[in-house]
Coordinates of N, CA and C in Angstrom, one line a residue:
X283 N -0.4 19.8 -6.2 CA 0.8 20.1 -6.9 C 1.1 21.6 -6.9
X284 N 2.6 22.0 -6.9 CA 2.5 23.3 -7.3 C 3.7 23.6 -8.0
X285 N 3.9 24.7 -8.1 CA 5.1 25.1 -9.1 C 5.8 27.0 -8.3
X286 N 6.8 26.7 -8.7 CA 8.0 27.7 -8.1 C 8.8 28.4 -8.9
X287 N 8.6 29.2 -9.6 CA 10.1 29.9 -10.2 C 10.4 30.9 -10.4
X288 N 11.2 31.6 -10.3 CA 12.2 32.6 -9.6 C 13.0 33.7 -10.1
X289 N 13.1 34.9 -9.8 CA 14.4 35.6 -10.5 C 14.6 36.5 -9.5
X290 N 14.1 36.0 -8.1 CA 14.5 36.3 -7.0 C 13.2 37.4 -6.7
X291 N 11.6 36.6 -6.5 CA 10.5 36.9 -5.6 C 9.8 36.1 -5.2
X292 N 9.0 36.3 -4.5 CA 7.6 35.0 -3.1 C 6.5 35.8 -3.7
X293 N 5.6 35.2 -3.3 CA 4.0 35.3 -3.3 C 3.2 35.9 -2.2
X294 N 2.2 37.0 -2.1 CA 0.9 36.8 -1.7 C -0.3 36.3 -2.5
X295 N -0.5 35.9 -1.5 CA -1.7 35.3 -3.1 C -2.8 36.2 -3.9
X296 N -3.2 36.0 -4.9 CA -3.8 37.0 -5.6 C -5.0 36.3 -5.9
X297 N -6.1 37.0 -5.9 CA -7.8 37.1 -6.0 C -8.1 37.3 -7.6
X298 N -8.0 37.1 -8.2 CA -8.3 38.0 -9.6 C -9.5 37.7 -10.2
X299 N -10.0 38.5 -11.1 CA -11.7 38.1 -11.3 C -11.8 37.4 -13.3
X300 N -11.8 36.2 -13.5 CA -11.7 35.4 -14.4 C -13.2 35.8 -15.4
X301 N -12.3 35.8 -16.9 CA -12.9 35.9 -18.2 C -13.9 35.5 -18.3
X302 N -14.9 35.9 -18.5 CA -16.1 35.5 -19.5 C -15.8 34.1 -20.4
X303 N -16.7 33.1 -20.4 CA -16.1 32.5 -21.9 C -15.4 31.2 -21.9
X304 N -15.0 30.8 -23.0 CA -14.1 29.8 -23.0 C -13.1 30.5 -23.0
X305 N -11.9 30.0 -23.3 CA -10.6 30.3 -23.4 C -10.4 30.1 -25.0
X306 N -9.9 31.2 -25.6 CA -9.0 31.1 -27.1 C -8.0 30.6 -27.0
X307 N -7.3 29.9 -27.9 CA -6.1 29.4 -28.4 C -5.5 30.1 -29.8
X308 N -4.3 30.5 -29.7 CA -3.8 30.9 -30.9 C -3.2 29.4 -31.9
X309 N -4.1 29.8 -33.1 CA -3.4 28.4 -34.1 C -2.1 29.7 -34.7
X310 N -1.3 28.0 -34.8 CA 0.2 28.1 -35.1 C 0.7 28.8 -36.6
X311 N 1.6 30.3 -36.7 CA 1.0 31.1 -38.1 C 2.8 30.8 -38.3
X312 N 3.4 30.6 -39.3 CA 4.5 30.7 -39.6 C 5.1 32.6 -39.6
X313 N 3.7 33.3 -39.9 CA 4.5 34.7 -40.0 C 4.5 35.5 -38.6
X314 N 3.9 34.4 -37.4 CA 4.8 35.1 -36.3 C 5.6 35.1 -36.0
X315 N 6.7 33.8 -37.0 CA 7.9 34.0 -36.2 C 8.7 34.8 -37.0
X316 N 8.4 35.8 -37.9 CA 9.5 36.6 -38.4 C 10.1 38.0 -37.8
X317 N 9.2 38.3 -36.7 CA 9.9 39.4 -36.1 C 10.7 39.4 -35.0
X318 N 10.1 37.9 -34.4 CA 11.3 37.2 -32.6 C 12.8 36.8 -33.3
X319 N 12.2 36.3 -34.9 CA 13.0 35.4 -35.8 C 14.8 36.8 -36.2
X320 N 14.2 37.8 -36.7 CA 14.9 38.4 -37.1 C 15.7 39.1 -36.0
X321 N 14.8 39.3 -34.2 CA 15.5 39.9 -33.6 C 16.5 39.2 -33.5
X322 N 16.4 37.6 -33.2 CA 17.0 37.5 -32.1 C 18.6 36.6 -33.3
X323 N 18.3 36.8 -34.7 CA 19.3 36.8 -35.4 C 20.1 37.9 -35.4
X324 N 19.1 39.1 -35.4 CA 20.4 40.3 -35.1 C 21.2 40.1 -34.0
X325 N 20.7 39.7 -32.7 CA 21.6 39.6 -31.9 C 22.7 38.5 -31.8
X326 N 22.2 37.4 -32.5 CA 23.6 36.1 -32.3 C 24.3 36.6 -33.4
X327 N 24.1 37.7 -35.0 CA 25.4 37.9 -35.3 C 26.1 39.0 -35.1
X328 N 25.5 39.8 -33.9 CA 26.1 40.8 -33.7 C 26.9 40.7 -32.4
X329 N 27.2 39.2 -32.3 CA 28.3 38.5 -31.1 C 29.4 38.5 -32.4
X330 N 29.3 38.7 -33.4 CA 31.0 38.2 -34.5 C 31.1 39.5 -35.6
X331 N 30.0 40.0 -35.9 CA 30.1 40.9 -37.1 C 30.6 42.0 -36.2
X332 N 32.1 42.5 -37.1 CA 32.2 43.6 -36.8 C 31.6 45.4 -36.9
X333 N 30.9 45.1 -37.8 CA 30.0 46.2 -37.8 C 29.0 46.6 -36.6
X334 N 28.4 45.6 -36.8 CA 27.1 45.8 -35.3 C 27.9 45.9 -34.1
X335 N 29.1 45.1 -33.9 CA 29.8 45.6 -32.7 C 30.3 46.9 -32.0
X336 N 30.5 47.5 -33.9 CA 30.7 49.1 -33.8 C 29.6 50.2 -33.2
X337 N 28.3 49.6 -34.2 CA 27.1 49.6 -33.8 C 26.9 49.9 -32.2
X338 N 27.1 49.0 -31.5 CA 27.1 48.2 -30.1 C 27.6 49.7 -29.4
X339 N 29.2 49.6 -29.7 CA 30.2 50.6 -29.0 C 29.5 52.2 -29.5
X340 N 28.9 52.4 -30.6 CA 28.5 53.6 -30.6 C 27.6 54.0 -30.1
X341 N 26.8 53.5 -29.9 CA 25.1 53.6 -29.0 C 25.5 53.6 -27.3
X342 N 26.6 52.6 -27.4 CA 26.9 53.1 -25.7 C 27.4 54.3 -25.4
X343 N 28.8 55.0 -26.1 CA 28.9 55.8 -26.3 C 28.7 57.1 -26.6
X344 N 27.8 56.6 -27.1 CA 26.5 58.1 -27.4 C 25.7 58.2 -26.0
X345 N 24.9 57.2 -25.5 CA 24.3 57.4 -23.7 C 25.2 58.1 -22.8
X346 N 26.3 57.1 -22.9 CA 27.2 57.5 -22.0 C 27.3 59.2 -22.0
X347 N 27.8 60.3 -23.2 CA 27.5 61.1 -22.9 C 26.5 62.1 -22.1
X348 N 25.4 61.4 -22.1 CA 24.0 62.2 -21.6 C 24.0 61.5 -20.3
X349 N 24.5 60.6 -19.7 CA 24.2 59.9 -18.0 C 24.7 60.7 -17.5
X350 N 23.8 60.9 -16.4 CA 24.5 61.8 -15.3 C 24.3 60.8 -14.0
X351 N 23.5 60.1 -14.1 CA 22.8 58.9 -12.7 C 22.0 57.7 -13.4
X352 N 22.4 57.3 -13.0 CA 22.0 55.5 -13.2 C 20.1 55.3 -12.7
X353 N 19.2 55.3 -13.3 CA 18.4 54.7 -12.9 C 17.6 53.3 -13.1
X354 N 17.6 52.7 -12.0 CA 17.2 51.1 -11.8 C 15.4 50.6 -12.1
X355 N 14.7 52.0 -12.4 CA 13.6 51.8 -12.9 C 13.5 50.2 -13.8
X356 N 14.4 49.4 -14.7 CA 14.3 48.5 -15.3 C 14.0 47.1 -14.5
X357 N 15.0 47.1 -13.4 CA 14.2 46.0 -12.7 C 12.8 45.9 -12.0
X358 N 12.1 47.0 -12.2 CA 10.6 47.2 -11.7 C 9.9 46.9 -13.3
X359 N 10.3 47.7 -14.3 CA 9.8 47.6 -15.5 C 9.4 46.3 -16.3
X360 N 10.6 45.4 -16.1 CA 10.4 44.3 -16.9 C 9.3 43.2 -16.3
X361 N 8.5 44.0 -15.2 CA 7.6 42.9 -14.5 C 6.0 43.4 -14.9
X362 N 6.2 45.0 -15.4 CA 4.9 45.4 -15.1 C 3.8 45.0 -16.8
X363 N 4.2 44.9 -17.6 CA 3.6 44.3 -19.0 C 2.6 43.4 -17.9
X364 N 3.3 42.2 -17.8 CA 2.5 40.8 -17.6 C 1.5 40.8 -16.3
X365 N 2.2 41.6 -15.2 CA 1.5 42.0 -13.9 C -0.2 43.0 -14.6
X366 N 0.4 43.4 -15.6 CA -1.0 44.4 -16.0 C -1.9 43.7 -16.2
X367 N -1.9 42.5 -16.7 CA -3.1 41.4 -17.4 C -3.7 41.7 -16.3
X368 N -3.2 40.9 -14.8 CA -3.6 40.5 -13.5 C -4.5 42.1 -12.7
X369 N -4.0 42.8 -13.0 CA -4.5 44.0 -12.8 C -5.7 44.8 -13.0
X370 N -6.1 44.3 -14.6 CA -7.2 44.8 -15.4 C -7.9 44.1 -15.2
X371 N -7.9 42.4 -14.9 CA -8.8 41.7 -14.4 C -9.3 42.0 -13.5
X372 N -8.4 42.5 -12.1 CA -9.1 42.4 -11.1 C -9.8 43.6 -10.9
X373 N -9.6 44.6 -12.1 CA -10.6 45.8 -12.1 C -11.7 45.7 -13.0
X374 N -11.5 44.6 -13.5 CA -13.1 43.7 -14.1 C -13.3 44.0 -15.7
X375 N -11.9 44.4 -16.6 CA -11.7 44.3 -17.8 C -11.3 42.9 -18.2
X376 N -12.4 42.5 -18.6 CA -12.2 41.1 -18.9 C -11.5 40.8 -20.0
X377 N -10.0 39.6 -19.9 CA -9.5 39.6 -21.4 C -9.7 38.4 -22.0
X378 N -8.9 38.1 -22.7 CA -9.2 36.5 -23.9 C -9.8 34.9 -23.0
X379 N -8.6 34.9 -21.8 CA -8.6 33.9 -21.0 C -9.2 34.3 -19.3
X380 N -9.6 32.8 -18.8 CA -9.9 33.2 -17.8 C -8.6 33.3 -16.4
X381 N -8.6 32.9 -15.6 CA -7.5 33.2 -14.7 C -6.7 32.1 -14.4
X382 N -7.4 30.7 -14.7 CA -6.5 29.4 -15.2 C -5.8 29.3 -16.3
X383 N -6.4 29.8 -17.3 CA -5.6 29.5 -18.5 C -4.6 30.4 -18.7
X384 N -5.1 31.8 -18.2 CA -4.2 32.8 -18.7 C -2.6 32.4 -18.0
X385 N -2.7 31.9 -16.6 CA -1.9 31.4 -15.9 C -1.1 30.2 -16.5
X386 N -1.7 29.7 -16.9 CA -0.7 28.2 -17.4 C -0.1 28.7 -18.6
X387 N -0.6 29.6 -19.3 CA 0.0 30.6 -20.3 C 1.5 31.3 -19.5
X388 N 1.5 32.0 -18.6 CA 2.2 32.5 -18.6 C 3.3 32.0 -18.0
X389 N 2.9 31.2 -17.2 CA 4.3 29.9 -16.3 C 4.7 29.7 -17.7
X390 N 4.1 28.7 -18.9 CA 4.6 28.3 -19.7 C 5.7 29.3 -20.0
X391 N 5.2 30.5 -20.5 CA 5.9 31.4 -21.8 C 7.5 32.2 -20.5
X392 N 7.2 31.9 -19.5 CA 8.0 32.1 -18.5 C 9.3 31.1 -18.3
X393 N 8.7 30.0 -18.1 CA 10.0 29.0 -17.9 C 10.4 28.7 -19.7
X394 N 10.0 29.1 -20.3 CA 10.3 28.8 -21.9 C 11.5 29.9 -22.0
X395 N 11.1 31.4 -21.4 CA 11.9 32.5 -21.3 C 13.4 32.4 -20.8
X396 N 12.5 31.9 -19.4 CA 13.6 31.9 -18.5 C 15.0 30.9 -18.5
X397 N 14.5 29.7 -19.1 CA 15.3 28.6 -19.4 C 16.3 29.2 -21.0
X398 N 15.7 29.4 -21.5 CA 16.9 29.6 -22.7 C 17.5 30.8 -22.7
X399 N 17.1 31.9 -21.7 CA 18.2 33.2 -21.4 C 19.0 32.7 -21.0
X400 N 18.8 31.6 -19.5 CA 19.5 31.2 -18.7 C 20.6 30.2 -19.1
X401 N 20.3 29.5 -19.9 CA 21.4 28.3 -20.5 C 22.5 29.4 -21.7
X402 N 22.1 30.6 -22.6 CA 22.7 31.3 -23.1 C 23.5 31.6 -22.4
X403 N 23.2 32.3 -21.0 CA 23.8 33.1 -20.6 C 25.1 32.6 -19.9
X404 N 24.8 31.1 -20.0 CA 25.7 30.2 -18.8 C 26.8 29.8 -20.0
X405 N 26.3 29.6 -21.2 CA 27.2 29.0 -21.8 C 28.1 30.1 -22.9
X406 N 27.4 31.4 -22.7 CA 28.2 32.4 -23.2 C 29.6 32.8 -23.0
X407 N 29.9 34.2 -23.5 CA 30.9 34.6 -23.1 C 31.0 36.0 -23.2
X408 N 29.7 36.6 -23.3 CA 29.5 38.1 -23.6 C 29.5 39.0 -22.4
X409 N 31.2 39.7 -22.8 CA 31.5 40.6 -21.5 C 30.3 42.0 -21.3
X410 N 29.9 42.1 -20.6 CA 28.8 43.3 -20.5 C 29.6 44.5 -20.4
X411 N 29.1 45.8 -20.8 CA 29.2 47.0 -21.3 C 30.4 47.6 -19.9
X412 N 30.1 47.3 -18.8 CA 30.4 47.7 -17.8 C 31.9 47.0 -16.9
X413 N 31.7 45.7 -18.0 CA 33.1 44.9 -17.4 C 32.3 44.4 -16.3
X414 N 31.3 43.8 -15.5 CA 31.4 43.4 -14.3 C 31.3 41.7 -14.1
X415 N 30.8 41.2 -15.4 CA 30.6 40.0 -15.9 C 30.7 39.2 -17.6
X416 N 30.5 38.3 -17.6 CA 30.6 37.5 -18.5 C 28.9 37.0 -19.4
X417 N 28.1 37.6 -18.9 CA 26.9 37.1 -19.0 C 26.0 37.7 -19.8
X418 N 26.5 38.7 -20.4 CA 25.7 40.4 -21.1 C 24.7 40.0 -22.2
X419 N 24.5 38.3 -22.8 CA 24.0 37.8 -24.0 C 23.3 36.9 -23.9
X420 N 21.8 37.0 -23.5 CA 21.0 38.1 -23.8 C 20.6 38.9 -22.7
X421 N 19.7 40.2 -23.0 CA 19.5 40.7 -21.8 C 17.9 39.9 -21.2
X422 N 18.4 39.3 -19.7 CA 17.2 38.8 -19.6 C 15.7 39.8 -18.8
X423 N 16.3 40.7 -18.5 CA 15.2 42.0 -18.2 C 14.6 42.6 -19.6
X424 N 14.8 42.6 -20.3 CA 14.4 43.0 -21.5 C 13.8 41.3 -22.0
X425 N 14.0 40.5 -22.4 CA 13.4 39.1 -22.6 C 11.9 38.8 -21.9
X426 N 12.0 39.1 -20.3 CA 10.8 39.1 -19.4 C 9.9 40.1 -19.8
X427 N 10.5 41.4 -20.2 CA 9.7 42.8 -20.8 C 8.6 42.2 -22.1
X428 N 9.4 41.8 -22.8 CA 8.9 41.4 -24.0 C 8.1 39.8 -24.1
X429 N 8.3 39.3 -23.2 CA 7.7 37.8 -23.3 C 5.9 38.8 -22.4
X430 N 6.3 39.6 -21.5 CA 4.9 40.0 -20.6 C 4.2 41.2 -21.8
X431 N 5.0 41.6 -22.7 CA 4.1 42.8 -23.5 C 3.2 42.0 -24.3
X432 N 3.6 41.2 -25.3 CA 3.1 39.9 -25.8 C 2.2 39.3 -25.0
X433 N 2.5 39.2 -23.9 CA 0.8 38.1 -23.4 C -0.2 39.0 -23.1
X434 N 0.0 40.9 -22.8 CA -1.1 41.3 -22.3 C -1.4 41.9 -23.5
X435 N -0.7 42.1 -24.8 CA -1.4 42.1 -26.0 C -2.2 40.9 -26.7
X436 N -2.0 39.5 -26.7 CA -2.4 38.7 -27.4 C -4.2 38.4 -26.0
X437 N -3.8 38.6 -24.8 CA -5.4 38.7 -24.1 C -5.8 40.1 -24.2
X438 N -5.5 41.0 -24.1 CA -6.6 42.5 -24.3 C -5.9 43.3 -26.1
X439 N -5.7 42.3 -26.9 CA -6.2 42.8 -28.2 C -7.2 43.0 -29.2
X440 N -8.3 42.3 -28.6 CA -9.9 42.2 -28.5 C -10.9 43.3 -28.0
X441 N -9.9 43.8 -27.0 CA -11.1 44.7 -26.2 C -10.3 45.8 -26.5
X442 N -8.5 46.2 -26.6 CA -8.4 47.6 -27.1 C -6.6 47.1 -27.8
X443 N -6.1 47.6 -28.9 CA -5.2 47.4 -29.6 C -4.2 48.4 -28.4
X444 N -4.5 49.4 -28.0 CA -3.5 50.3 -27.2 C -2.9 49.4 -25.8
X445 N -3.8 48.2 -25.1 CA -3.0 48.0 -24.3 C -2.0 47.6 -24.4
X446 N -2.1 46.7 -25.6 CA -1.1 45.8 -26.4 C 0.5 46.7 -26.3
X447 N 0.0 47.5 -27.3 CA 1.0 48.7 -27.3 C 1.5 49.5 -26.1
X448 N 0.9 49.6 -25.1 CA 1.6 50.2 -24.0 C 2.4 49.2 -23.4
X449 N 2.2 48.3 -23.5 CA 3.3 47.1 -23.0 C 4.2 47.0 -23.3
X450 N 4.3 47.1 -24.9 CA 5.6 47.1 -25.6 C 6.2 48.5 -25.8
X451 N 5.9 49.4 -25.2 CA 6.2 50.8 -24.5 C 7.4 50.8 -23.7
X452 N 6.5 49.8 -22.7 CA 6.9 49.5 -21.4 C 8.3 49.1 -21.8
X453 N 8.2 47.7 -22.3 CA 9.3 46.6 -22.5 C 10.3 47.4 -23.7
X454 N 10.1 48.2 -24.2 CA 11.1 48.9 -25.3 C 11.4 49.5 -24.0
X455 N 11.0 50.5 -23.4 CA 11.4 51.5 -22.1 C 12.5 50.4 -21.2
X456 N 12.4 49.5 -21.1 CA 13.0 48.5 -20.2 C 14.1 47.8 -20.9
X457 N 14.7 48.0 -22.0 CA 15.8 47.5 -22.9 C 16.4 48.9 -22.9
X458 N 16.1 50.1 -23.0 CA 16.4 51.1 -23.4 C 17.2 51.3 -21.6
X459 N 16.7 51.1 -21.0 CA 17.5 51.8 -19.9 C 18.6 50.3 -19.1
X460 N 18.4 49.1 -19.7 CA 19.3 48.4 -19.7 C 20.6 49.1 -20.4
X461 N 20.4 49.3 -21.6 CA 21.8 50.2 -22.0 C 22.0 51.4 -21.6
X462 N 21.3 52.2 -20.7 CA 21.5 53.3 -20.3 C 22.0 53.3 -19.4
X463 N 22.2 51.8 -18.5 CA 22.6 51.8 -16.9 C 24.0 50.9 -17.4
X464 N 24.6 51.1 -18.5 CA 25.8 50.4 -18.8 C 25.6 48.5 -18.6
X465 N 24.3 48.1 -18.8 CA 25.0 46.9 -18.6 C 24.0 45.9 -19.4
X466 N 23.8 46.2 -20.5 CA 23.5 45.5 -21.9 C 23.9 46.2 -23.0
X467 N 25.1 45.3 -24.0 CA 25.0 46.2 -25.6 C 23.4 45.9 -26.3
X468 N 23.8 46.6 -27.4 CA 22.2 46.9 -28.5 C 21.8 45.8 -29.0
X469 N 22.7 44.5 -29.0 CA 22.6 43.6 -29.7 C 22.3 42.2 -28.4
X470 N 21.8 42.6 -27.4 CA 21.8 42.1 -26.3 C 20.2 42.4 -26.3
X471 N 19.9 43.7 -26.0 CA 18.4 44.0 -26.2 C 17.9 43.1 -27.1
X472 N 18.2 43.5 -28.4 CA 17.5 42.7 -29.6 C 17.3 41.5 -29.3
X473 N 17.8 40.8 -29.0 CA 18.4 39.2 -28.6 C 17.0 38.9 -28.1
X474 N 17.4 39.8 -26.7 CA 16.6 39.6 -25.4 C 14.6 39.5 -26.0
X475 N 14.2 40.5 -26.7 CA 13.1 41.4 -27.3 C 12.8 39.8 -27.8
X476 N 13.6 39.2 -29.0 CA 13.0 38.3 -29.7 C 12.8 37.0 -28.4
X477 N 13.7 36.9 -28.0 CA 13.0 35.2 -27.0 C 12.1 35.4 -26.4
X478 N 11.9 36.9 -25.8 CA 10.6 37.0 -24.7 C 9.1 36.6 -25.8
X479 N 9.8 37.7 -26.5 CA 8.2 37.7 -27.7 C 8.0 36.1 -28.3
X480 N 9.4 35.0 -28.8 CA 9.1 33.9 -29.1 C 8.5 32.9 -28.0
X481 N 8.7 33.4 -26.8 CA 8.4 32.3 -25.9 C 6.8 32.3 -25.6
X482 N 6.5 33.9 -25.3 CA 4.9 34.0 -25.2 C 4.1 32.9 -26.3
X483 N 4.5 33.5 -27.3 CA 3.6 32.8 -28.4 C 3.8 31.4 -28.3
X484 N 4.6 30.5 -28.1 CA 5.1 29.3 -28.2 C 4.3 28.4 -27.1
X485 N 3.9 29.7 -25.7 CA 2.9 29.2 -24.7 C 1.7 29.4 -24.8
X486 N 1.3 30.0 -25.9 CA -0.2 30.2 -26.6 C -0.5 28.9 -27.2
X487 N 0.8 28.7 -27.9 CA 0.6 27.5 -29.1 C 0.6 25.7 -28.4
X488 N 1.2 25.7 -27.1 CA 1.4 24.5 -26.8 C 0.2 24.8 -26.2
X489 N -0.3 25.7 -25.3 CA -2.0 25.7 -24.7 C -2.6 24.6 -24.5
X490 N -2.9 24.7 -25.6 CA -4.4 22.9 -25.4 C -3.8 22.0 -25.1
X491 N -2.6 21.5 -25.9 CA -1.5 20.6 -25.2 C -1.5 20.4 -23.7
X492 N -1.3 21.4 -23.5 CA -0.7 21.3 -21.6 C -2.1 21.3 -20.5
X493 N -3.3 21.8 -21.4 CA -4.6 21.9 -21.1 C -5.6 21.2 -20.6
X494 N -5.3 20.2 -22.2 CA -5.5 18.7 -22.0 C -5.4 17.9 -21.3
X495 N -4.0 17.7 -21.0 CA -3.4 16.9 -20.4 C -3.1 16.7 -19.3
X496 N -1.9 17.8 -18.9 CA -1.3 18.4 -17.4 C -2.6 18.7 -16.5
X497 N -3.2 19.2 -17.0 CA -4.6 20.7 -16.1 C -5.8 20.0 -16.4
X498 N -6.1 18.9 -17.6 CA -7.1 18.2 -17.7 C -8.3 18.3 -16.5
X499 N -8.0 17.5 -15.2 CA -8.8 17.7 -14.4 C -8.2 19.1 -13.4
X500 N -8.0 19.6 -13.5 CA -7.6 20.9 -12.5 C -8.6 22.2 -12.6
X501 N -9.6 22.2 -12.3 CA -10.6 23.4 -12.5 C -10.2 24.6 -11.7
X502 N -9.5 24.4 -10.8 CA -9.3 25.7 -10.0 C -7.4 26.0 -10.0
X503 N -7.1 26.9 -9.5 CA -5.5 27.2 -10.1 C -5.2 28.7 -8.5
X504 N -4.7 28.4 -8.2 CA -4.6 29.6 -7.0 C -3.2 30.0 -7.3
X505 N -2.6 31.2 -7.0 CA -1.6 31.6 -7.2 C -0.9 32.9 -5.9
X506 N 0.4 32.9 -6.4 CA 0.5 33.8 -5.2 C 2.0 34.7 -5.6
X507 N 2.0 36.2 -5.3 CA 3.0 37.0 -6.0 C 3.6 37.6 -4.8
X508 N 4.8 38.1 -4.5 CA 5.2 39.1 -3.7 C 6.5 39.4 -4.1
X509 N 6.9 40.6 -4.5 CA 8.2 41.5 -4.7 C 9.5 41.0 -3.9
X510 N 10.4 40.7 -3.9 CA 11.4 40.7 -2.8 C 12.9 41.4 -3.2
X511 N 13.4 42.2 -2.1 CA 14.6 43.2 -2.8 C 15.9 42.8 -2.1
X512 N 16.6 42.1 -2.2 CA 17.9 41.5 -1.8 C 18.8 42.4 -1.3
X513 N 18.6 43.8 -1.3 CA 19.5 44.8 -1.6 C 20.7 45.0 -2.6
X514 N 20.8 44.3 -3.6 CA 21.4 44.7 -5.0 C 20.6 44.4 -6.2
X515 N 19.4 43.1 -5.8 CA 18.1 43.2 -7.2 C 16.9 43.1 -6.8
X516 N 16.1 42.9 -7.6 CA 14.9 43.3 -7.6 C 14.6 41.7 -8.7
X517 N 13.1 40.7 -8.3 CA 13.4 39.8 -8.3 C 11.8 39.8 -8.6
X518 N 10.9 38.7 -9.0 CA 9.6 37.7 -8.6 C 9.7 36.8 -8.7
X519 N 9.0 35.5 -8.0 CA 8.5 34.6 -8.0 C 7.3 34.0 -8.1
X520 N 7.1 32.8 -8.2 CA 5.9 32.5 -8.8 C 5.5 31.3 -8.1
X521 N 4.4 31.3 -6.8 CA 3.6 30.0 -6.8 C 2.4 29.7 -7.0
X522 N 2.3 28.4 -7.4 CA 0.9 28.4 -7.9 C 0.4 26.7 -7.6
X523 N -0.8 26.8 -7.2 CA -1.3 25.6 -6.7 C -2.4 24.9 -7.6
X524 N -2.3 24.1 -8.3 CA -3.9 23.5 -8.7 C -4.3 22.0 -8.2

């Protein structure tokens, strides 16, 4: 069996060197959801409240003064959090999970991401900063930022609190220049921040679930990554074999 999904990349396959251990599971805390909880309410009322809108228009307007050139560093950005897990392993920093589980972790917290940006975005009506579309709500490069800072903090928070936090560096860095390249408001970010960060956790939490059951007998898990540039985006995809 295998699985495919997309935001426009293919695969080479990747070698990575698997955890020590069993695999942890996060049990279900109610006080995680208060920070995905509050972003991602700033952002659905800052589609009607006129204040945050003002909000919105003044933060653009403030950038806008200091742009002088657009840089696209964001569609490279919003990949490198989650790609880091895969990275550290294969340089033999062992984190929570091994290279199965951390995997079905991340498909999950992925199509969990990708599916409710994507249905927002379809059923929206949020014109983006730049006029070019209708789709501005939420930002889904910033959502991906934040769903991958979250997983390579909740596996290497054990071995160092800083990688955690360079991630969400990263993924703050990657919302920040979505508004800087004109084409997410502030309340788009926010949005975006809370679903990535809710979705990770939600694929920690169904884990054993899908563990059990789906992957029950699946001991081995192969996977495969490769970049692809359309010449207007910057994309990955995902296949994966067990």
């Amino acid at each position: 069996m295998s699985l495919f999904f997309s935001s426009s990349f293919m695969f080479a396959q990747i070698h990575t060197a698997d955890s020590i251990g069993k695999p942890k599971n996060l049990k279900f805390k109610y006080e995680a959801l208060i920070i995905p909880t509050i972003l991602i309410g700033y952002g659905a009322i800052g589609l009607e409240s006129h204040t945050l809108k003002d909000l919105n228009s003044g933060t653009r307007n403030e950038l806008k003064e200091h742009i002088d050139e657009k840089f696209t560093i964001d569609d490279i950005s919003q990949y490198t959090p989650f790609l880091s897990v895969y990275a550290l392993n294969t340089a033999g920093i062992k984190g929570k999970n091994n290279f199965k589980d951390r995997s079905i972790i991340l498909v999950s917290a992925y199509v969990i991401m990708g599916a409710t940006v994507n249905i927002i975005k379809t059923t929206g009506n949020e014109l983006r900063p730049d006029g070019t579309s209708n789709n501005s709500f939420p930002s889904g490069h910033t959502a991906t930022a934040f769903m991958g800072a979250e997983f390579l903090y909740q596996e290497y928070k054990d071995v160092s609190i800083w990688y955690g936090i360079s991630g969400y560096v990263v993924a703050a860095g990657t919302g920040f220049f979505r508004m800087y390249n004109d084409r997410h408001w502030f309340s788009d970010i926010a949005a975006g921040a809370g679903i990535g960060i809710l979705s990770t956790k939600i694929a920690y939490w169904i884990h054993p679930l899908l563990k059990n059951s789906l992957f029950k007998d699946r001991d081995k898990l192969n996977g495969m990554i490769v970049p692809i540039y359309n010449g207007k985006q910057y994309g990955l995809g995902i296949v994966m074999g067990f």
